[in-house]
Structures are given as C-alpha cells and as structure tokens.
JSON list of C-alpha atoms and ligand atoms in Angstrom, two decimals:
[
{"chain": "A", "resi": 299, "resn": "UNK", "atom": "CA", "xyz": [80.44, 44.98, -2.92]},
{"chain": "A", "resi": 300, "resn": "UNK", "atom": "CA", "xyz": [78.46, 41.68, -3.00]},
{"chain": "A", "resi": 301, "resn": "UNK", "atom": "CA", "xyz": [77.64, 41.53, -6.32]},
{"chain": "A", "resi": 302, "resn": "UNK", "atom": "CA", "xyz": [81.60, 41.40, -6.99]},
{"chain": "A", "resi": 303, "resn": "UNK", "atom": "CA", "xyz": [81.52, 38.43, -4.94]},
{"chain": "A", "resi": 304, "resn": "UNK", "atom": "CA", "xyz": [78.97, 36.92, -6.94]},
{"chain": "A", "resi": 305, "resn": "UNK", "atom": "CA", "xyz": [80.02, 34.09, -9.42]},
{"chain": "A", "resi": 306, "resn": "UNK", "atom": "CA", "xyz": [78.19, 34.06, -12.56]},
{"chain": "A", "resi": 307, "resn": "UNK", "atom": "CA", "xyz": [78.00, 30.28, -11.96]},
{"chain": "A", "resi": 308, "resn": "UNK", "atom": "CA", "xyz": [78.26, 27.91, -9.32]},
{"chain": "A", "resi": 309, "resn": "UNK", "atom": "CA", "xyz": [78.91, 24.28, -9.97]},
{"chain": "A", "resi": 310, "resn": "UNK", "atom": "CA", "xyz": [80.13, 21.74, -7.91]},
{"chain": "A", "resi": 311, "resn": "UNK", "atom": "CA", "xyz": [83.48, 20.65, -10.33]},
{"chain": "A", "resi": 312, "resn": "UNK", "atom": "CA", "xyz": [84.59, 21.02, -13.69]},
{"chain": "A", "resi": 313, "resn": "UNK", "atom": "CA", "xyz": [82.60, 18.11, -14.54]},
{"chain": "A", "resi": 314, "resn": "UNK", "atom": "CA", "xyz": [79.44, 20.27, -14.71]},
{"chain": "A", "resi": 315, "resn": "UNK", "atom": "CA", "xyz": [80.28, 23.07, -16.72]},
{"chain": "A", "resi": 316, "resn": "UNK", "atom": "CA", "xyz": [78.89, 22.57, -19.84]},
{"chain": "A", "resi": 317, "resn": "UNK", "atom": "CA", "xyz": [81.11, 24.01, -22.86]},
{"chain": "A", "resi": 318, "resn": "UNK", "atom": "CA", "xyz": [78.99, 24.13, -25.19]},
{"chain": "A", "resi": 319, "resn": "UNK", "atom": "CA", "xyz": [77.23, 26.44, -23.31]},
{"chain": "A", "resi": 320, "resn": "UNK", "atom": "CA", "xyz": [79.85, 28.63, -22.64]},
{"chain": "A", "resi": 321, "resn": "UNK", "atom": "CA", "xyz": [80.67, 28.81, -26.44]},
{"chain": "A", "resi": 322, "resn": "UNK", "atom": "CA", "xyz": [77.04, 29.86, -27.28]},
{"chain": "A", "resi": 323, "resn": "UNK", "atom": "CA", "xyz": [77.16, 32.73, -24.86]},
{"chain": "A", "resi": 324, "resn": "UNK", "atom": "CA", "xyz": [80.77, 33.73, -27.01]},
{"chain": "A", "resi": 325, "resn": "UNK", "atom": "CA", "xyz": [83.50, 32.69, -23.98]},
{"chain": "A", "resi": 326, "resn": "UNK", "atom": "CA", "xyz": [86.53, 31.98, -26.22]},
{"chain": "A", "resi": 327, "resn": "UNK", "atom": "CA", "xyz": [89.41, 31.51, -23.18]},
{"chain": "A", "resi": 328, "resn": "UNK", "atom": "CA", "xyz": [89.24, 30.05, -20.24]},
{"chain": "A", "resi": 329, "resn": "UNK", "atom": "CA", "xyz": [91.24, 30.96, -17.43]},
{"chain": "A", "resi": 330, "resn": "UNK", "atom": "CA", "xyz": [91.88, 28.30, -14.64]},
{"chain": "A", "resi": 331, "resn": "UNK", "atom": "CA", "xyz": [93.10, 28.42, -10.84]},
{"chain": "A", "resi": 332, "resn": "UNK", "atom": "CA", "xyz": [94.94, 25.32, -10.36]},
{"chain": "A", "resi": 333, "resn": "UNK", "atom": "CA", "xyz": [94.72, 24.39, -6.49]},
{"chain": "A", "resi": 334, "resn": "UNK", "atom": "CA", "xyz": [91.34, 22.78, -5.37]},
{"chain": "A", "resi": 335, "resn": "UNK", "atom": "CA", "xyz": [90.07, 23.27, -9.24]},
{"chain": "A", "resi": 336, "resn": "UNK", "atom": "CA", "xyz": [92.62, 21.38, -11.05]},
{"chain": "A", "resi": 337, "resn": "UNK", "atom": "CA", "xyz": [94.36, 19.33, -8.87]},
{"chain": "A", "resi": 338, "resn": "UNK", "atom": "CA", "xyz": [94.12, 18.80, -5.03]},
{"chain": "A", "resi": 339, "resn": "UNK", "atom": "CA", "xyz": [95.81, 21.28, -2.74]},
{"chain": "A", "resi": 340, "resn": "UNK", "atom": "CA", "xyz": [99.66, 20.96, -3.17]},
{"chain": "A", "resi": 341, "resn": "UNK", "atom": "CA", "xyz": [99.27, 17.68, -5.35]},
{"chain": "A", "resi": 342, "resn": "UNK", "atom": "CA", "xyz": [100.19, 17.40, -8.61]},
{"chain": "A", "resi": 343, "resn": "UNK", "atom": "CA", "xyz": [98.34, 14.81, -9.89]},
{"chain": "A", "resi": 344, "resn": "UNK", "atom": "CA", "xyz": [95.46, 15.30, -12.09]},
{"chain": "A", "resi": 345, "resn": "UNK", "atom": "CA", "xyz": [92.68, 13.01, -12.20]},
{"chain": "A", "resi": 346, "resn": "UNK", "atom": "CA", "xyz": [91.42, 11.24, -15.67]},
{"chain": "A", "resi": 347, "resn": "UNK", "atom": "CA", "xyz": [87.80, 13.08, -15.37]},
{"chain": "A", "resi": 348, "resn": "UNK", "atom": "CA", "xyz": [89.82, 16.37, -14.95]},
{"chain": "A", "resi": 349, "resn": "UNK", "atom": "CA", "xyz": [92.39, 15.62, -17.63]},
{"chain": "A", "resi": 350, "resn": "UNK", "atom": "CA", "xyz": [89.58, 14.76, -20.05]},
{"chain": "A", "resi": 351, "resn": "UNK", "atom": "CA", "xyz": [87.79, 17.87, -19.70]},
{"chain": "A", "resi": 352, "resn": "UNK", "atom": "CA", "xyz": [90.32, 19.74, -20.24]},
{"chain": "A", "resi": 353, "resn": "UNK", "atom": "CA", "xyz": [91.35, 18.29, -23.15]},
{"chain": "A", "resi": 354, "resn": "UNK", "atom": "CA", "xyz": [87.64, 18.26, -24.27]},
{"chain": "A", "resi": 355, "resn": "UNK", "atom": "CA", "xyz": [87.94, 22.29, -23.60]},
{"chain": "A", "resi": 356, "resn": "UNK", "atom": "CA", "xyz": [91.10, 22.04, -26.04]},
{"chain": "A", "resi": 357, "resn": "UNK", "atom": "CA", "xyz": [89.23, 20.65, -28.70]},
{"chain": "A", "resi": 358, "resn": "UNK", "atom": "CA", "xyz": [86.23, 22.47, -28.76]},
{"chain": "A", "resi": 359, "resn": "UNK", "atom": "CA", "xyz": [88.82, 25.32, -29.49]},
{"chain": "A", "resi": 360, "resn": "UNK", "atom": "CA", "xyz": [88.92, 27.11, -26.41]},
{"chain": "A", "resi": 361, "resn": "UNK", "atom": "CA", "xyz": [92.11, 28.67, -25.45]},
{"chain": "A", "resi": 362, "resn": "UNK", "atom": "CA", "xyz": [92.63, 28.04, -21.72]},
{"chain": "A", "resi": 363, "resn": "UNK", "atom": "CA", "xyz": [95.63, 29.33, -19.50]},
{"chain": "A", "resi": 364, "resn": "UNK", "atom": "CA", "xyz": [96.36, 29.00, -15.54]},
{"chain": "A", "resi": 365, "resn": "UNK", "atom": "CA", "xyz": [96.51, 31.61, -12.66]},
{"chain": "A", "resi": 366, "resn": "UNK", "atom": "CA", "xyz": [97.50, 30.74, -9.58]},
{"chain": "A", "resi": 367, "resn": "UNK", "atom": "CA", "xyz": [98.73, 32.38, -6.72]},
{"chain": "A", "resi": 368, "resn": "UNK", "atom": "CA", "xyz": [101.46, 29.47, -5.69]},
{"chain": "A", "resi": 369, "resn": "UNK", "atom": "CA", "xyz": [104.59, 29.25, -6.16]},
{"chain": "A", "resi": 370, "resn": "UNK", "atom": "CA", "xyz": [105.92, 29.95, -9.77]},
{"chain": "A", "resi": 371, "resn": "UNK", "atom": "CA", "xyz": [108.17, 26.58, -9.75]},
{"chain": "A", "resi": 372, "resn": "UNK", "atom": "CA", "xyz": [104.74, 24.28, -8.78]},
{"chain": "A", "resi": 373, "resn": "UNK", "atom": "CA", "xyz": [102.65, 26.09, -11.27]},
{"chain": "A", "resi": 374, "resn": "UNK", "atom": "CA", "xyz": [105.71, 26.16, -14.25]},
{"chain": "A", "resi": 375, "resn": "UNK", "atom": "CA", "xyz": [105.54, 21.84, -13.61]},
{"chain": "A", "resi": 376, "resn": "UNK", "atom": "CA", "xyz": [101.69, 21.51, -13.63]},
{"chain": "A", "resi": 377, "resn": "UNK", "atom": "CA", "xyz": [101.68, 23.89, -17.10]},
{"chain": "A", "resi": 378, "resn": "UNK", "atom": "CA", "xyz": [103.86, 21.82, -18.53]},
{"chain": "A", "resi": 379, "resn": "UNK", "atom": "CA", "xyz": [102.44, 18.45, -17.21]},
{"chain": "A", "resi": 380, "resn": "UNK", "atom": "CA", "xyz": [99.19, 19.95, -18.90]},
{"chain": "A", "resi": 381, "resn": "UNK", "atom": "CA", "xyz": [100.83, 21.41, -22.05]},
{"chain": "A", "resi": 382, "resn": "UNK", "atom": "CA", "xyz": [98.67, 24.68, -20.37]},
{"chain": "A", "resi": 383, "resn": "UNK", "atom": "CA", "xyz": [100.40, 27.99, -20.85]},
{"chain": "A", "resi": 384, "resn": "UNK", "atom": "CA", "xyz": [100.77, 30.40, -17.20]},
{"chain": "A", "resi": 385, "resn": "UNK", "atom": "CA", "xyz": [99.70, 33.42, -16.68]},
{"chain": "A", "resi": 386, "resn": "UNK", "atom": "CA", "xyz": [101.80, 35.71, -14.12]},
{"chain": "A", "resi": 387, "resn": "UNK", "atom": "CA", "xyz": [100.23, 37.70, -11.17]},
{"chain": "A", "resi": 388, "resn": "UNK", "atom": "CA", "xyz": [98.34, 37.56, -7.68]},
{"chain": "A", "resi": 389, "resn": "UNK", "atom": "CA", "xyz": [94.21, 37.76, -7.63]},
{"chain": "A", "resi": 390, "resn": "UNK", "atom": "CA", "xyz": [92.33, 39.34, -7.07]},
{"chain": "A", "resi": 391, "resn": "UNK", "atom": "CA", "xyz": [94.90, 41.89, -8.87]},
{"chain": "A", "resi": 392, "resn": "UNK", "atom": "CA", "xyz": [94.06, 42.93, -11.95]},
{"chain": "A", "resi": 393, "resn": "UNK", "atom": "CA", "xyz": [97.34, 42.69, -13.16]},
{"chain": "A", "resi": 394, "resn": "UNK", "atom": "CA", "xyz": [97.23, 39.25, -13.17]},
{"chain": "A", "resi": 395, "resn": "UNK", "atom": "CA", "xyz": [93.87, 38.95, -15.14]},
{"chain": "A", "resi": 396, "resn": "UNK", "atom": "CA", "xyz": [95.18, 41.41, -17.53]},
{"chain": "A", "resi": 397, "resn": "UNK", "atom": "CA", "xyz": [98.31, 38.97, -17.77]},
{"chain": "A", "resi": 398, "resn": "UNK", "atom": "CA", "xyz": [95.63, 35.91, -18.85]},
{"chain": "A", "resi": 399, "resn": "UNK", "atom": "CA", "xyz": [94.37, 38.04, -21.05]},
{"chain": "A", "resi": 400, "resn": "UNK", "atom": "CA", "xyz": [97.13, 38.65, -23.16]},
{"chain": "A", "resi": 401, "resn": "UNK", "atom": "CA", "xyz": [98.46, 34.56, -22.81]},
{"chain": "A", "resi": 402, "resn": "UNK", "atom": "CA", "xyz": [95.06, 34.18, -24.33]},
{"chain": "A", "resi": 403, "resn": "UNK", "atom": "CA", "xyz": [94.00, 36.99, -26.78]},
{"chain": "A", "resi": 404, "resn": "UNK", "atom": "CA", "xyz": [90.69, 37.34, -25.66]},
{"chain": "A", "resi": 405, "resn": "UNK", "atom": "CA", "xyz": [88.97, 40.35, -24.32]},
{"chain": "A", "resi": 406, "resn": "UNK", "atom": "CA", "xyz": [87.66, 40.18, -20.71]},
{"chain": "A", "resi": 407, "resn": "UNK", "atom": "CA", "xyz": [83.90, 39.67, -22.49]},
{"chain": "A", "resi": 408, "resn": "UNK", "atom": "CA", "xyz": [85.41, 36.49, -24.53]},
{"chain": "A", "resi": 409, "resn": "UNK", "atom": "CA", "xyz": [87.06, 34.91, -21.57]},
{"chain": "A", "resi": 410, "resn": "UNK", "atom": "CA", "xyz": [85.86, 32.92, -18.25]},
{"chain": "A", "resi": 411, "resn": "UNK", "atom": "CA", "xyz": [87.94, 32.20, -14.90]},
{"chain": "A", "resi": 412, "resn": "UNK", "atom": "CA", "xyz": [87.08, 29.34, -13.25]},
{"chain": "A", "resi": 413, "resn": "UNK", "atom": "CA", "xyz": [88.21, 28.59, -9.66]},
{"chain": "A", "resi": 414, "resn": "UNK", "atom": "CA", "xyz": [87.42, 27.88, -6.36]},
{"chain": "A", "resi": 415, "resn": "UNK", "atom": "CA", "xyz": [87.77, 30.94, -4.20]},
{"chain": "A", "resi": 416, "resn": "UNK", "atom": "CA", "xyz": [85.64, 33.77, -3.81]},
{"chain": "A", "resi": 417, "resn": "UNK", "atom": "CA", "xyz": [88.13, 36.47, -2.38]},
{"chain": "A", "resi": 418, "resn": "UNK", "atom": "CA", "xyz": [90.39, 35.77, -5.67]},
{"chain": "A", "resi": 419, "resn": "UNK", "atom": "CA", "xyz": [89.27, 33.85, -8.51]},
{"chain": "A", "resi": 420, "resn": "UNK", "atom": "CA", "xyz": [85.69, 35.75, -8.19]},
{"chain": "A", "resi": 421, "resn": "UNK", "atom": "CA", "xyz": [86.42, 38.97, -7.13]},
{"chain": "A", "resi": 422, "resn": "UNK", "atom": "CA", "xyz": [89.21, 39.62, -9.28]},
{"chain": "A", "resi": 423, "resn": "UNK", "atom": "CA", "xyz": [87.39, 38.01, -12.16]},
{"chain": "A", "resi": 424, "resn": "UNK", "atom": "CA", "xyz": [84.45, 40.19, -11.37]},
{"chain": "A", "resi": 425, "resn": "UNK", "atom": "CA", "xyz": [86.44, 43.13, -11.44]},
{"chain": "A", "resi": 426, "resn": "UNK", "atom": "CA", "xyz": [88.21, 42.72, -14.50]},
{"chain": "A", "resi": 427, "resn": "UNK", "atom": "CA", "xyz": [84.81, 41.93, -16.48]},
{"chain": "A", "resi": 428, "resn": "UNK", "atom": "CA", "xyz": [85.41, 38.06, -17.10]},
{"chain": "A", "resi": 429, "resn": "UNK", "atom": "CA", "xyz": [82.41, 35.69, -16.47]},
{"chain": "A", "resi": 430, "resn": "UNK", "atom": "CA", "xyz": [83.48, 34.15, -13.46]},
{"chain": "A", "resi": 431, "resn": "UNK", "atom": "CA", "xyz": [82.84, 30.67, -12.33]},
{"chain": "A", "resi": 432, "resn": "UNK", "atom": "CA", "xyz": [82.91, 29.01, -8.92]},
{"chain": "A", "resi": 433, "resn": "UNK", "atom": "CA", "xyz": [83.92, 25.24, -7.72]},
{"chain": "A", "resi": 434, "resn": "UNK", "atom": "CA", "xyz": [83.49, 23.35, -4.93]},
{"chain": "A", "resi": 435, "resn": "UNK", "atom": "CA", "xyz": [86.80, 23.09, -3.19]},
{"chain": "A", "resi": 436, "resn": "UNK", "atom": "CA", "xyz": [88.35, 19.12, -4.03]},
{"chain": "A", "resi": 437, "resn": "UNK", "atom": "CA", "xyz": [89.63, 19.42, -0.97]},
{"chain": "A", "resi": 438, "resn": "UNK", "atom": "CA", "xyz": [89.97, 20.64, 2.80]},
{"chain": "A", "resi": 439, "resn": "UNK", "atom": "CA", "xyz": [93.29, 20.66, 2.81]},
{"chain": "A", "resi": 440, "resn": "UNK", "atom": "CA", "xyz": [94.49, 24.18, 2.00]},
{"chain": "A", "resi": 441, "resn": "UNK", "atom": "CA", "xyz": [96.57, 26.98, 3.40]},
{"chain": "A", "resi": 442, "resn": "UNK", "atom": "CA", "xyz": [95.75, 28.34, 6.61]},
{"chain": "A", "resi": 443, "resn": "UNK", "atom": "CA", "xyz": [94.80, 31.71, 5.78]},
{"chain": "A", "resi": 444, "resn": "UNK", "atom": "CA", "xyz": [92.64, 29.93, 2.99]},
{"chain": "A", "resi": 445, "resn": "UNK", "atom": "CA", "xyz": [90.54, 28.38, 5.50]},
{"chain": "A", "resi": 446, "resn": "UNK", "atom": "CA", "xyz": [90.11, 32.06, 7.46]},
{"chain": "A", "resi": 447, "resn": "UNK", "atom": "CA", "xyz": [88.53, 32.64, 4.26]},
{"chain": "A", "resi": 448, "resn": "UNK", "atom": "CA", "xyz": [86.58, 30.06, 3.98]},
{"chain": "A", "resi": 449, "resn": "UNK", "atom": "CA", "xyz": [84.15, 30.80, 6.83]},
{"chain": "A", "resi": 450, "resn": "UNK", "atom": "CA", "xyz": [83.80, 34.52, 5.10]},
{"chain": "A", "resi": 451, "resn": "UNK", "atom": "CA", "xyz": [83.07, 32.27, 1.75]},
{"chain": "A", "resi": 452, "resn": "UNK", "atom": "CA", "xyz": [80.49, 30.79, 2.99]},
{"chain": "A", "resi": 453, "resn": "UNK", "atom": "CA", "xyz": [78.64, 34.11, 4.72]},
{"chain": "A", "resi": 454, "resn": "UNK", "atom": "CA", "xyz": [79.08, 35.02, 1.68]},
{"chain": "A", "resi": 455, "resn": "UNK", "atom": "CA", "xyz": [77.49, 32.42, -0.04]},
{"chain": "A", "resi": 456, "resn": "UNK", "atom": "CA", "xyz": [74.39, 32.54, 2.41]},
{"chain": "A", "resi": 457, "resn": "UNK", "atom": "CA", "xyz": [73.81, 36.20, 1.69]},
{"chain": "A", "resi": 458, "resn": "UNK", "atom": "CA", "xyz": [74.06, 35.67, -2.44]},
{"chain": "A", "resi": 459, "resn": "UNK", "atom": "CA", "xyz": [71.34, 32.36, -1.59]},
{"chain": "A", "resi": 460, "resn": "UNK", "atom": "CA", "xyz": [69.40, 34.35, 0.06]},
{"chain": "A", "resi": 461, "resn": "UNK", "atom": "CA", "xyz": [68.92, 37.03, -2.55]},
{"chain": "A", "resi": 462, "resn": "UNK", "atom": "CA", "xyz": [68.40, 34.83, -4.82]},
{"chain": "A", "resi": 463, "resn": "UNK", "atom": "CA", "xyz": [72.14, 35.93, -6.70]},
{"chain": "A", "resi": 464, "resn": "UNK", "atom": "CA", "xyz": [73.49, 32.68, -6.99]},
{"chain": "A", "resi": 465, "resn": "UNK", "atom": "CA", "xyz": [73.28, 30.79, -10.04]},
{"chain": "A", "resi": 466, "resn": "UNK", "atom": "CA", "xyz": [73.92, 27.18, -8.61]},
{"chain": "A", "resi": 467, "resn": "UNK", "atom": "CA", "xyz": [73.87, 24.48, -11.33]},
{"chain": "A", "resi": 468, "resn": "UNK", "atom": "CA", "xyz": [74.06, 20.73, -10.33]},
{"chain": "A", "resi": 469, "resn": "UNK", "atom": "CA", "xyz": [75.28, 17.74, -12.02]},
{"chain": "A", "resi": 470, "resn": "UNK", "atom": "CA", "xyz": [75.39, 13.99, -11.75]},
{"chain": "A", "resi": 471, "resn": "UNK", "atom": "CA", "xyz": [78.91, 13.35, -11.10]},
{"chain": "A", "resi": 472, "resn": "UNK", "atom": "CA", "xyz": [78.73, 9.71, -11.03]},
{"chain": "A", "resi": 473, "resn": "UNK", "atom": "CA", "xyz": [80.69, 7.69, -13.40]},
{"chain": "A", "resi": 474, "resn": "UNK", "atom": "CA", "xyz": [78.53, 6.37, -15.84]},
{"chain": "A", "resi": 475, "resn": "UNK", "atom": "CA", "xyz": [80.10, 3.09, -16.01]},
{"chain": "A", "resi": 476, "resn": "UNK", "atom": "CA", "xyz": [78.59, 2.64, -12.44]},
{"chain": "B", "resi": 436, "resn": "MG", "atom": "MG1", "xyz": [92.27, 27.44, -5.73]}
]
C-alpha cells in the first residue's frame, strides 16, 4: 500500500520541475490539480511564476489538462482563465484519470499528474500508471477534511523518508532579479 502513496517526485512547487526532464523520460501530458498547485485554495488568481510555467509547458509541446475535485463551475472559470482543457471525475478514482487521459491522448506511461495531495493526486495517479508528482501545499488554507489528511500525509511522508522511497528534489525558488 505505501508504495501507491509514493510520488515519483517530490518538489517543493511547479517552479522545480524541470520539463525538459520530463520530456527525456517520454511524459507527453501533463495532468494538473488546481487547488494548492495552481492557484491558492479557493482563489482564482494565478501568479506570474505559475502562469509562465505553464505556458513554458505549452510550448515545449506538452499537452496539459486539469483534475480537480471542486466544484465544476470554479474549475470550468480557472480552465478557461488558463485556456486549459478539464478533465471530469473524483481522485483517487480511476475514472477520472481515465477521463485526463482521453482530454489528452496520451497513455498512462506518456502522461504525469502533478498535485499536492497524497490520498488523491498520488494514489490515484499511482494506480492508474501515470508518473505522479507531489507539491508542497501554497497554502494552509484548505478544506477541513483536507487538513485530517494532512497529518496522515505527513506519516506518510516520514515512513517513504525513512525508506529511503522518496525522491525529494530541491530548487532555488528565489527570483533571480533579487
Ligand atoms: Mg490540491
């Protein structure tokens, strides 16, 4: 069961996941969770770091489509705000990874999911064969039965550090202009 809980990457934001990389190890879609990966909880603004990446993952020629398990109204306006097609369904279910799949065209083997919960984005990733990616949260704010979760997360995350499972990756996230 832990190893389904396992990320193939963990990385503190978008920021430090390095594209090119995923294109030489043959990820051709990219699935994203919106809340706490995208945007802050509830918010709908996107920052310029964010909106950059993304639109760097555009042109390297990635296909990229959201999941997320909000409402469908908040995720139709942050799809369009992002010119991002949505994909329908609830992770972990594999419905709703099956769902990306199609937006996108990929197989599971060709596509990534990158989010910031374990019990969902990684487990239901894991399951349906994507390579699965984990964030930091952006924020605290959140759902209450999100933050339940969040103190399984991080037993979780203890027990993958311990046996030596998780594949952290750090980045400067300082703005070079600094
Ligand atoms: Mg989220």
């Amino acid at each position: 069961m832990l190893s389904k809980l396992c990320p193939n990457l963990y990385v503190e934001s978008l920021h430090c996941i390095d594209l090119s990389h995923l294109r030489d190890i043959g990820v051709l879609g990219i699935v994203f969770d919106i809340d706490n990966t995208v945007t802050m909880w509830g918010s709908k603004e996107v920052s310029p770091t964010t909106l950059k990446w993304l639109e760097d993952a555009k042109a390297y020629g990635f296909r990229v489509c959201l999941l997320s398990n909000n409402r469908k109204a908040r995720i139709d306006d942050i799809s369009h705000m992002l010119n991002i097609p949505s994909a329908k369904g609830f992770k972990p279910f594999g419905s709703a990874f099956r769902s990306a799949l199609c937006v996108l065209g990929t197989s599971p083997r060709e596509t990534t999911i990158i989010g910031d919960q374990i019990f969902t984005d990684i487990l239901g990733g894991n399951r349906a064969g994507l390579y699965t990616i984990l964030v930091q949260p952006m924020s605290t704010t959140e759902f209450i039965t999100t933050r339940f979760l969040r103190r399984l997360e991080r037993i979780v995350l203890r027990k993958l550090a311990c046996r030596g499972l998780l594949n952290r990756e750090d980045c400067d996230l300082r703005d070079p202009a600094e």
